[in-house]
Short mmCIF file of C-alpha atoms in Angstrom, two decimals:
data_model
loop_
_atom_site.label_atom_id
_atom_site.label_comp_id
_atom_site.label_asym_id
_atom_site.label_seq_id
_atom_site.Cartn_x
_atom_site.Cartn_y
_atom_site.Cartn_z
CA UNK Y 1 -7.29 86.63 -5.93
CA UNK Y 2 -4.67 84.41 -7.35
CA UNK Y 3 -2.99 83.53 -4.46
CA UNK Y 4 -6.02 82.32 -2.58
CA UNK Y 5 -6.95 80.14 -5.76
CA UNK Y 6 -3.37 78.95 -5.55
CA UNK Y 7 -3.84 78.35 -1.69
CA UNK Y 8 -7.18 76.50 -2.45
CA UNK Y 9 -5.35 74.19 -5.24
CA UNK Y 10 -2.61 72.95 -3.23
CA UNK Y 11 -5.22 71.87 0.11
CA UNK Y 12 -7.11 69.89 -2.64
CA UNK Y 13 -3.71 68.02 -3.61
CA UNK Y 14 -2.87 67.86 0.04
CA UNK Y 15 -5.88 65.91 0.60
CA UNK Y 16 -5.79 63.33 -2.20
CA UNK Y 17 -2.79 61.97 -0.55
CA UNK Y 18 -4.72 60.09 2.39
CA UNK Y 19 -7.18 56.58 2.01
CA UNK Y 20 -9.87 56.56 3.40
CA UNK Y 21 -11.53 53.83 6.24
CA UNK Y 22 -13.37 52.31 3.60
CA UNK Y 23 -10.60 51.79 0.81
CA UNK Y 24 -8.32 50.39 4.08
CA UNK Y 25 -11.38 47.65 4.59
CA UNK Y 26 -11.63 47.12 0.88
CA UNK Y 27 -7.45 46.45 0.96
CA UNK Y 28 -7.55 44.21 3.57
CA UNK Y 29 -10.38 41.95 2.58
CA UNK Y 30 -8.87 41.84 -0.82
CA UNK Y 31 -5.59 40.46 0.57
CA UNK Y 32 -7.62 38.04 3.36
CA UNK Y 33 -9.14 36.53 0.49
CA UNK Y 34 -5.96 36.16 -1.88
CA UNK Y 35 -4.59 34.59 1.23
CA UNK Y 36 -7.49 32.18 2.47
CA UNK Y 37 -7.42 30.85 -1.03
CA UNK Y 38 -4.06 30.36 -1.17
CA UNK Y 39 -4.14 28.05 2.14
CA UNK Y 40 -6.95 26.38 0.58
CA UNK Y 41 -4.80 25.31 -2.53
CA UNK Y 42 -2.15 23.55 0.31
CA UNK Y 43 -4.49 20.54 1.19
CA UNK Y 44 -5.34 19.79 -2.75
CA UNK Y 45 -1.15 20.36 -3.95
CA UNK Y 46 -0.70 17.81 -0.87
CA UNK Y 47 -3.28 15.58 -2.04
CA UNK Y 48 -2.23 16.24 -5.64
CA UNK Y 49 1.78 15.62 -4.41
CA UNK Y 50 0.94 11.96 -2.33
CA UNK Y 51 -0.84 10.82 -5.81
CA UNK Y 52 2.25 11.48 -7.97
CA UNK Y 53 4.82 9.61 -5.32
CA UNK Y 54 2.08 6.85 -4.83
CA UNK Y 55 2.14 6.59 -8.90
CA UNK Y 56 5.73 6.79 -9.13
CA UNK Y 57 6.42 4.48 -6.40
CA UNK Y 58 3.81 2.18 -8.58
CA UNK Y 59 5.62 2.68 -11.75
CA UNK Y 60 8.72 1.28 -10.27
CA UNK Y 61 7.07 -1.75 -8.31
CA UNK Y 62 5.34 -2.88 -11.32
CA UNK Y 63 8.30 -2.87 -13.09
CA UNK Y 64 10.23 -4.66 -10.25
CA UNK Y 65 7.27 -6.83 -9.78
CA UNK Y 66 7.50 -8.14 -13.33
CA UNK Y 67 11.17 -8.82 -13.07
CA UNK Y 68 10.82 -10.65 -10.07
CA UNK Y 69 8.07 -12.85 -11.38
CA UNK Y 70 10.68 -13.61 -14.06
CA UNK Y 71 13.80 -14.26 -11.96
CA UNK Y 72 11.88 -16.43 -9.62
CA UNK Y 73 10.41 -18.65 -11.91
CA UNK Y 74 6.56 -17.95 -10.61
CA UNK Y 75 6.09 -18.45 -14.64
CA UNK Y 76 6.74 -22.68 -13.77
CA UNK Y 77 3.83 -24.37 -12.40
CA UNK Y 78 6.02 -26.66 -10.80
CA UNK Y 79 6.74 -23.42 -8.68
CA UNK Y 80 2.74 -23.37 -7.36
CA UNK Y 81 1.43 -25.07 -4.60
CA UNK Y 82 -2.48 -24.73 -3.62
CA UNK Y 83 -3.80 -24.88 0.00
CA UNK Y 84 -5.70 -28.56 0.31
CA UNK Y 85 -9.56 -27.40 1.51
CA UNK Y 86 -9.57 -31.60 2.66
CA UNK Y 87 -6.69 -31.80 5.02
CA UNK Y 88 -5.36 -30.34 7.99
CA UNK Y 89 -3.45 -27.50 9.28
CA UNK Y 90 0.08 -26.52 6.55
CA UNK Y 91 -0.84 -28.85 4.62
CA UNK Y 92 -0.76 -28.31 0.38
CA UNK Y 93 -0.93 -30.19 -3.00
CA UNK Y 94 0.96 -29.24 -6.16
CA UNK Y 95 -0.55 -28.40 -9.77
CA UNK Y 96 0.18 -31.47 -12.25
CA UNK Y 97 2.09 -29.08 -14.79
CA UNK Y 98 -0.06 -30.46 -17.82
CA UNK Y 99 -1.92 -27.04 -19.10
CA UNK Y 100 -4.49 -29.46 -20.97
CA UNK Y 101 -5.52 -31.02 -17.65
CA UNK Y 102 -4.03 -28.40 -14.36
CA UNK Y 103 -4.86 -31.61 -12.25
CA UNK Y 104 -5.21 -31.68 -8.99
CA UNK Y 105 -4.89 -34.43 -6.38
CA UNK Y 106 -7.95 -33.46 -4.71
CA UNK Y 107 -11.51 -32.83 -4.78
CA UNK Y 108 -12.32 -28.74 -5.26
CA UNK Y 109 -15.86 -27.19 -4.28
CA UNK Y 110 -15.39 -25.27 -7.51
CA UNK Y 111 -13.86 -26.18 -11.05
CA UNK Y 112 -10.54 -24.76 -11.31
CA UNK Y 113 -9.17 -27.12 -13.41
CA UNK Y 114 -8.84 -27.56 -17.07
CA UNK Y 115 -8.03 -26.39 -20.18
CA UNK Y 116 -7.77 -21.98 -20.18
CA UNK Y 117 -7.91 -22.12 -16.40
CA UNK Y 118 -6.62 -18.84 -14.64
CA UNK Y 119 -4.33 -18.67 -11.36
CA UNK Y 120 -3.75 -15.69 -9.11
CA UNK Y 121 -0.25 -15.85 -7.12
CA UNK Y 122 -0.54 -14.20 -4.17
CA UNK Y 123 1.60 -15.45 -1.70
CA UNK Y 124 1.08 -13.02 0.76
CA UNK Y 125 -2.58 -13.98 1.67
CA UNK Y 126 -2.38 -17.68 1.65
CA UNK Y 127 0.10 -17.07 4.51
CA UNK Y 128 -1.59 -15.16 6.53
CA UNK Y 129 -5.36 -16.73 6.02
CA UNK Y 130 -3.31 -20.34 6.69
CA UNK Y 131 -2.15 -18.79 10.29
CA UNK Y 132 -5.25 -17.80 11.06
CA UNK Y 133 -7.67 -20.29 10.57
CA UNK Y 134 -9.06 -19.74 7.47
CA UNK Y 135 -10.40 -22.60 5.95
CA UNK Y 136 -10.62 -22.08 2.39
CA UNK Y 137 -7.40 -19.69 1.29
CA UNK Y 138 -7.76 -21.14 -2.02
CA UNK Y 139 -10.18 -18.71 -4.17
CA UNK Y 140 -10.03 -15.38 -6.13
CA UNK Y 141 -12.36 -13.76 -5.39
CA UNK Y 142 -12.84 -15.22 -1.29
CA UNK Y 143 -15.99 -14.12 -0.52
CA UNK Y 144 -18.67 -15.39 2.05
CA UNK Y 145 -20.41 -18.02 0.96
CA UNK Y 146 -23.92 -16.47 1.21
CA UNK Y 147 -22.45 -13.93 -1.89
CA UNK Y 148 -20.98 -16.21 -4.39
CA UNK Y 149 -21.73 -20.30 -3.48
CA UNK Y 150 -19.29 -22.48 -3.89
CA UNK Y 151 -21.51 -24.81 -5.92
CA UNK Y 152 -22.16 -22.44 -8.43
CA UNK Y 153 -19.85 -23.40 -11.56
CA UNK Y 154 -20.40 -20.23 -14.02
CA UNK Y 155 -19.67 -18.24 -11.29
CA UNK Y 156 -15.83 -17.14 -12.71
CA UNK Y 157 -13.10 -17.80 -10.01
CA UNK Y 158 -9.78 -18.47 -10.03
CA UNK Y 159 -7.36 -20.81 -7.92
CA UNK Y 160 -4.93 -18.53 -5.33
CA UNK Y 161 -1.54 -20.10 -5.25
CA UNK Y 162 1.40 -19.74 -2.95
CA UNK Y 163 5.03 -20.71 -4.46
CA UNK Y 164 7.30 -23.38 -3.27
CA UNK Y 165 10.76 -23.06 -2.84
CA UNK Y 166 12.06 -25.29 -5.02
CA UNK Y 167 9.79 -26.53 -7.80
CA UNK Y 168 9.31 -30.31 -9.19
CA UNK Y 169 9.40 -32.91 -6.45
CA UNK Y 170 10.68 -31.60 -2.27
CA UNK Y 171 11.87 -34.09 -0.51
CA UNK Y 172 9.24 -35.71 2.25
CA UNK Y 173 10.63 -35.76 5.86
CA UNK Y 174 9.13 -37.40 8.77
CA UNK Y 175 6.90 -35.29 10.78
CA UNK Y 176 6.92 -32.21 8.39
CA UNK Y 177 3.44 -30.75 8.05
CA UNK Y 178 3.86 -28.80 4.79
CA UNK Y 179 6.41 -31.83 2.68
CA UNK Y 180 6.19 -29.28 -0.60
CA UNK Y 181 8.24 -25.94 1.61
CA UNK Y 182 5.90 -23.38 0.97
CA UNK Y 183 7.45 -19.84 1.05
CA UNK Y 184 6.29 -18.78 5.00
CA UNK Y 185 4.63 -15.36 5.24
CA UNK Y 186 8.03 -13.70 6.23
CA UNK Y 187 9.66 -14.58 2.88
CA UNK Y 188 6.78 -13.75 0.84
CA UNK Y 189 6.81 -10.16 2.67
CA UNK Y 190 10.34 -10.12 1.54
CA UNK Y 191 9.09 -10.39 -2.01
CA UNK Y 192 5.50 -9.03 -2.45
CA UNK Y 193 6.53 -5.80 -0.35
CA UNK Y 194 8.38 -2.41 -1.78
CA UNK Y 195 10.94 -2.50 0.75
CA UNK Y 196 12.33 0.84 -0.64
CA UNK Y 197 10.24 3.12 1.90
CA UNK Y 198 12.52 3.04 4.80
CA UNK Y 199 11.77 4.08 8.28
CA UNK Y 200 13.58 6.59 10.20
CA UNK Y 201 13.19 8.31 13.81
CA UNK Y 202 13.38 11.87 14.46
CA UNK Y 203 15.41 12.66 16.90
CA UNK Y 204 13.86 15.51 19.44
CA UNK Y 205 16.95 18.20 18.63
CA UNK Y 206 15.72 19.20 14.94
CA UNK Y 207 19.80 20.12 14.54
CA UNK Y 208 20.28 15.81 14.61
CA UNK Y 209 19.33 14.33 11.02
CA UNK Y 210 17.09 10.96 11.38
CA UNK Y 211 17.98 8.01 12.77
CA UNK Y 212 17.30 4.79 10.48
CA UNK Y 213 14.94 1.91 12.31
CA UNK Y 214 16.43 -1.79 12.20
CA UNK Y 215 15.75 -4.92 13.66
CA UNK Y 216 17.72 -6.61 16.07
CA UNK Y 217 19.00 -9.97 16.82
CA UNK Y 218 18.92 -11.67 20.33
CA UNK Y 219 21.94 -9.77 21.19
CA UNK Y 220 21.00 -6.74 20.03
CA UNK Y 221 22.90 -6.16 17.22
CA UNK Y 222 21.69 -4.26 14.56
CA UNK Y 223 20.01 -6.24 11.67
CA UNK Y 224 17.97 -5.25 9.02
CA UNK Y 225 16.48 -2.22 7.73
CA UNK Y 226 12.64 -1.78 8.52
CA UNK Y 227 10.96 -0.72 6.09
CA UNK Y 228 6.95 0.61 6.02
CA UNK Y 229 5.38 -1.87 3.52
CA UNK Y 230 2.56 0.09 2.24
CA UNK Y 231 3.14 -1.00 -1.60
CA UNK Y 232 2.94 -4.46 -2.69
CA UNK Y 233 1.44 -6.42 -4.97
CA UNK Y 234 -0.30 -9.84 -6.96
CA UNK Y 235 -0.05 -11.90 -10.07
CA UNK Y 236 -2.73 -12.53 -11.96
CA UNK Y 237 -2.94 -15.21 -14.95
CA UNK Y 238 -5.58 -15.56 -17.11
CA UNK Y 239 -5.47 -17.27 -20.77
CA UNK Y 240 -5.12 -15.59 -24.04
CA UNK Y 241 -8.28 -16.59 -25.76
CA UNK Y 242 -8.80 -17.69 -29.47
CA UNK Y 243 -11.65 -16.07 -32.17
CA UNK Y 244 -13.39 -18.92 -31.40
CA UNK Y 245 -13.61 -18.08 -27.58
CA UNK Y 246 -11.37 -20.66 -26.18
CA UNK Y 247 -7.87 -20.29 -24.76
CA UNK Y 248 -5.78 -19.60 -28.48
CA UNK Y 249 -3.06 -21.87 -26.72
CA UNK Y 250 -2.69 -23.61 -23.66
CA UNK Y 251 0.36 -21.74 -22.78
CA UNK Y 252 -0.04 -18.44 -23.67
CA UNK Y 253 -1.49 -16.12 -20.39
CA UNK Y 254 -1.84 -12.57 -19.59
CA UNK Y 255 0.36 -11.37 -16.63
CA UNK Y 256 -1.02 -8.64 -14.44
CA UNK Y 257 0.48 -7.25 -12.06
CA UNK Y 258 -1.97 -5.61 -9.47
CA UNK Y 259 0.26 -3.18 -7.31
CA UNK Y 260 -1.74 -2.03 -3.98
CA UNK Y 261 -1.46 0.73 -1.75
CA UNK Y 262 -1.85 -0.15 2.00
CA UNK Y 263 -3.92 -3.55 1.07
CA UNK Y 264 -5.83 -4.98 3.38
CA UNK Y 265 -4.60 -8.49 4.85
CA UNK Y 266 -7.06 -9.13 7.03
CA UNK Y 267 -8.16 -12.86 6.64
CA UNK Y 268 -10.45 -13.21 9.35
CA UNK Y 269 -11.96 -16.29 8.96
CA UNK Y 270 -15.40 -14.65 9.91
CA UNK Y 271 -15.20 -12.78 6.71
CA UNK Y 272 -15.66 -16.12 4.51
CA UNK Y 273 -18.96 -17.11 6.13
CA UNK Y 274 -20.77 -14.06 7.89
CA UNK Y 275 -22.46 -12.12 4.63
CA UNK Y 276 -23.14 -8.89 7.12
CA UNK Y 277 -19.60 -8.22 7.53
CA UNK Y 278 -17.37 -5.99 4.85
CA UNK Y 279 -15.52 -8.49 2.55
CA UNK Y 280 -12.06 -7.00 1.93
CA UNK Y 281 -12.40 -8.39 -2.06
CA UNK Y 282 -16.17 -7.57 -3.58
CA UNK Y 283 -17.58 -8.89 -5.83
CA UNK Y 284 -20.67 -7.12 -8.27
CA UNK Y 285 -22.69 -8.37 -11.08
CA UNK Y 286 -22.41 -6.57 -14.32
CA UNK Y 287 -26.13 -7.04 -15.83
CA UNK Y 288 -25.68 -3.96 -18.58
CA UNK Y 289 -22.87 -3.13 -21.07
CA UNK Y 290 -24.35 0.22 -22.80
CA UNK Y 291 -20.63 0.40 -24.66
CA UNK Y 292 -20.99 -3.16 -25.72
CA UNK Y 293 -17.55 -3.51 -24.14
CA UNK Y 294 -15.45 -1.97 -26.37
CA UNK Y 295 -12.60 -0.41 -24.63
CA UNK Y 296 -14.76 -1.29 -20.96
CA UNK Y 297 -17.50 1.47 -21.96
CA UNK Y 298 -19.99 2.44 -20.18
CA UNK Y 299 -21.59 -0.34 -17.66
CA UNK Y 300 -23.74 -1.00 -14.87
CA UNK Y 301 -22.38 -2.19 -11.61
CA UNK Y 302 -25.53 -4.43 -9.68
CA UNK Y 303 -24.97 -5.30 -6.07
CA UNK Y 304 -24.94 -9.11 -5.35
CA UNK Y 305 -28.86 -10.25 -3.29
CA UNK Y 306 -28.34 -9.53 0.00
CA UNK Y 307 -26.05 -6.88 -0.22
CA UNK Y 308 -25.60 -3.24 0.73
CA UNK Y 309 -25.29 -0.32 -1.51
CA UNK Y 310 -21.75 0.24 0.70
CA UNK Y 311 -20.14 -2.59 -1.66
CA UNK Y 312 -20.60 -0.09 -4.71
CA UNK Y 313 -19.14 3.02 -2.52
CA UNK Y 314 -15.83 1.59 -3.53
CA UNK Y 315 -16.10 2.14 -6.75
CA UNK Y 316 -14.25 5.40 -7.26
CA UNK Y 317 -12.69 7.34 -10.84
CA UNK Y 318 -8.78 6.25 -10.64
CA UNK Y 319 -9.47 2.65 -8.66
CA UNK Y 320 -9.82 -0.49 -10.75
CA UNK Y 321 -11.93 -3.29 -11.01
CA UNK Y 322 -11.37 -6.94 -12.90
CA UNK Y 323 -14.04 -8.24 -14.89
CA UNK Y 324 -14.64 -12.42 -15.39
CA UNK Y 325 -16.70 -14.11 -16.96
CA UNK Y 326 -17.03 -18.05 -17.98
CA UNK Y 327 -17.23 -18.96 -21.48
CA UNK Y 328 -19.10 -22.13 -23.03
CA UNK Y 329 -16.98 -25.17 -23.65
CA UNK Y 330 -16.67 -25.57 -27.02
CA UNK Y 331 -17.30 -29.36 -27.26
CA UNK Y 332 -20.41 -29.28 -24.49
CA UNK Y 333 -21.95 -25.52 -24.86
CA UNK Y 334 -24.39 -25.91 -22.23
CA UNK Y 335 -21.17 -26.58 -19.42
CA UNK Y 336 -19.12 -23.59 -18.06
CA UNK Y 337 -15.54 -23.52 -20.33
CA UNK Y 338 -12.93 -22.00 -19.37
CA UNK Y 339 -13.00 -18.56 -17.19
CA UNK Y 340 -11.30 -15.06 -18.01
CA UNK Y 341 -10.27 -12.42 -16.29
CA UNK Y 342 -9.40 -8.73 -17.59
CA UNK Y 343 -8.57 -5.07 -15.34
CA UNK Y 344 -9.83 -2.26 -16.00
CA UNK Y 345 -9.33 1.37 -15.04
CA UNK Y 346 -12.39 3.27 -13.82
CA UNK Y 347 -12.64 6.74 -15.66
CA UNK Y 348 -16.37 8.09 -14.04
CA UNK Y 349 -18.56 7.19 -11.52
CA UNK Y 350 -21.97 8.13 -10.95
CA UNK Y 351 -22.46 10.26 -7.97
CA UNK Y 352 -25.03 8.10 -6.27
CA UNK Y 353 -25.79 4.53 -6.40
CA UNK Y 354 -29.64 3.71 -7.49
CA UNK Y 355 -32.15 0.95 -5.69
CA UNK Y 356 -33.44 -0.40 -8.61
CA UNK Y 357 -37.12 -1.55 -7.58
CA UNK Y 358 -38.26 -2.67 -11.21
CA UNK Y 359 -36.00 -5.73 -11.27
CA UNK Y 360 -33.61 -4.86 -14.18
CA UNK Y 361 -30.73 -5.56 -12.88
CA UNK Y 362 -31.44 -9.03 -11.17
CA UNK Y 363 -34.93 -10.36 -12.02
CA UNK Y 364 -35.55 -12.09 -8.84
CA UNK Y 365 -34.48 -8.82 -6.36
CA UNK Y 366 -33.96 -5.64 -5.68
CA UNK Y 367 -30.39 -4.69 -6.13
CA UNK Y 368 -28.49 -1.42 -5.89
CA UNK Y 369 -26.97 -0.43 -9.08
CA UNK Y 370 -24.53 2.29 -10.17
CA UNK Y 371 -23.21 3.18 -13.92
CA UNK Y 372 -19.28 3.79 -14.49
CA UNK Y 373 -17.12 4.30 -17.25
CA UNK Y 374 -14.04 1.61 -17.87
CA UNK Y 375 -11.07 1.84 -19.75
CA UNK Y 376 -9.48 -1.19 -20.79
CA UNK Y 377 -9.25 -3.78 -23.69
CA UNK Y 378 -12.41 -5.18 -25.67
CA UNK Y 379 -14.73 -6.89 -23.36
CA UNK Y 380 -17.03 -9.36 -25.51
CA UNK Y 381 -20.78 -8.49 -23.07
CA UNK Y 382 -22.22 -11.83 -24.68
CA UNK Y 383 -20.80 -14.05 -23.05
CA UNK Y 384 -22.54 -17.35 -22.25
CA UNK Y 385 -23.01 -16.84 -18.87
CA UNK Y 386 -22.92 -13.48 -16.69
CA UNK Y 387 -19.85 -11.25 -15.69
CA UNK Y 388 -19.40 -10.09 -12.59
CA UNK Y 389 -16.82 -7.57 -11.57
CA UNK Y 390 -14.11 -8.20 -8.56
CA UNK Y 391 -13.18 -4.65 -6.54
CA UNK Y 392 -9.93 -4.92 -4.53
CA UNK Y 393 -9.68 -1.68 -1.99
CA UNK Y 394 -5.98 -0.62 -2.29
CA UNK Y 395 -4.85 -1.34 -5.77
CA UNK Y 396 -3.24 1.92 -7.32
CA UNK Y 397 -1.58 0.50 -11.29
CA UNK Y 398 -2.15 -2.48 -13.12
CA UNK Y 399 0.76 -3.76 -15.30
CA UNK Y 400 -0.12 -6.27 -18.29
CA UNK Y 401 2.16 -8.30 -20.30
CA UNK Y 402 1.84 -11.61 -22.22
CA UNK Y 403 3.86 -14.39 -21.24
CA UNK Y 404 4.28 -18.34 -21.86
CA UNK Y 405 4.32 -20.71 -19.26
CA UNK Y 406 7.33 -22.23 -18.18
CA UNK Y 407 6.07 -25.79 -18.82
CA UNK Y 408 7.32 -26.64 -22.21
CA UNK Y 409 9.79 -25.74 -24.61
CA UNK Y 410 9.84 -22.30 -26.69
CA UNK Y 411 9.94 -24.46 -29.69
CA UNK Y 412 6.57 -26.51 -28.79
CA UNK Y 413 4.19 -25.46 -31.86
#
């Protein structure tokens, strides 16, 4: 009897020591799923790792960027040179460098002149919308027409300047279309691009290590480096204003530098005047500040009349977005003063844009409108006239400092 209970024992223990069909199913799916989620982290850690080298690449250009504004001199308005909407082809006026007047030597279709009046140096485009055609390179925002009139003075906007290469008087030669040497759109690449994201080839044996790409000369010599070009960046200016809501000195601005990601540079000159096609800059109305603009807040984003709900799908949480706004003169209340400009970071957007049928947001149409959350400096929301909010595809880091203009001396009180 004992040895058959002993027999029976050990079969039992025998037995235990196989899996069954359904625990070898259970394994496997347990693994396929560790696995499948695994491979579904690799797309987010390579989204996750492009943002970090596009912010550190923007760390360092924004940096750069405000040493080169510095070296250069872009801080002298002797140094700027506007695009003349009255003449021909190349052909430019300077700024008077008087900060209480910012003369200029022609008639503008809007006021950019004056005393607190803001500048955006940006090289880059002038060039390119003066090759092709464009007719009117010399506004921040450049919008079409039908969006934001020309004729419409509290509408904020500020003049876009190229830089000279030499500032004060240039010498005037016979036959020269542009007497004031602009920088041409080669040099300003040289100096608006990141040219540290070189270019290499790789060869077809993985054993070879890549092959840098240059440029060659006419007899084929090697160069220059090529480099891709998908950083670069703008200068804003816009003046420090006073308790009393005018500019607290004449000379004193706020620098930002607006760093971009593959910007668009597209200055088709059917993109000023046809209101159906996408505008590479937008521009929004801002009808509601429920923060009352302390540090941005929450506010409403309206879309201009006439325009789609697709200009507010750019607004997205990590982009950024300028607010302007112009400000009464203080000696004539009832005429547009002096316009500011401020960047903001966008925290939160709403998931879906809103057709707002009641009239709210614009009393005389229907407009889509869309909340977000800024972060920024103060924003004062009662302001004379309205603010309206400028959207730039691209830009990845804004980088703020206060500066003096280089048209007087330190010691000026």
């Amino acid at each position: 009897m004992s040895t058959g209970a002993g027999n029976e024992r050990t079969n039992e223990r025998a037995a235990r020591r196989g899996v069954t069909l359904l625990e070898v199913m259970f394994s496997i799916g347990v693994a396929t799923v560790g696995l499948l989620s695994v491979i579904a982290l690799f797309p987010l850690g390579a989204y996750r790792m492009r943002k970090g080298i596009a912010s550190d690449r923007a760390g360092a250009m924004g940096q750069s960027a405000v040493a080169e504004f510095d070296v250069r001199g872009m801080g002298r308005p002797d140094m700027w040179a506007v695009w003349n909407p009255n003449a021909g082809v190349n052909a430019f006026v300077p700024f008077v460098s008087n900060p209480a007047v910012w003369a200029l030597p022609v008639a503008f279709p809007v006021p950019l002149t004056g005393v607190g009046a803001s500048f955006c140096i940006d090289p880059q485009y002038v060039a390119r919308a003066v090759n092709d055609g464009h007719t009117l390179p010399t506004l921040f925002p450049d919008v079409p027409t039908a969006v934001l009139p020309l004729d419409q003075s509290p509408e904020p906007r500020m003049a876009r300047v190229t830089l000279r290469t030499t500032p004060g008087a240039s010498p005037v030669l016979a036959g020269n279309p542009n007497p004031l040497f602009t920088i041409p759109r080669t040099v300003a690449d040289e100096i608006f691009f990141l040219n540290d994201d070189l270019l290499f080839e790789r060869p077809t044996d993985a054993t070879q290590p890549p092959v840098g790409v240059f440029s060659y000369d006419l007899n084929a010599n090697p160069e220059k480096r090529q480099y891709e070009g998908s950083m670069s960046w703008l200068a804003t200016l816009s003046p420090i204003l006073a308790a009393t809501g005018g500019p607290a000195h004449e000379n004193l601005y706020t620098l930002s530098i607006v760093v971009f990601e593959n910007r668009n540079l597209d200055t088709d000159i059917k993109a000023n005047v046809d209101v159906t096609m996408e505008p590479i800059e937008t521009v929004l109305n801002v009808p509601i500040f429920s923060g009352l603009g302390g540090g941005g807040g929450d506010v409403t984003f309206a879309t201009r009349p006439g325009r789609p709900k697709e200009d507010l799908e750019q607004i997205r949480p990590g982009s950024w977005v300028m607010l302007g706004a112009r400000l009464r003169d203080p000696e004539t209340p009832a005429t547009p003063g002096a316009a500011v400009f401020r960047w903001y970071k966008i925290e939160s957007v709403d998931a879906e844009s809103v057709l707002d049928t009641t009239q709210t947001l614009d009393p005389n149409y229907d407009v889509w409108g869309r909340e977000v959350f800024l972060d920024g400096g103060d924003w004062n929301p009662n302001v004379a006239f309205p603010t309206q909010a400028t959207i730039l595809s691209g830009v990845v880091a804004v980088f703020e400092k206060t500066i003096r203009l280089e048209n007087s001396s330190l010691w000026t009180p």
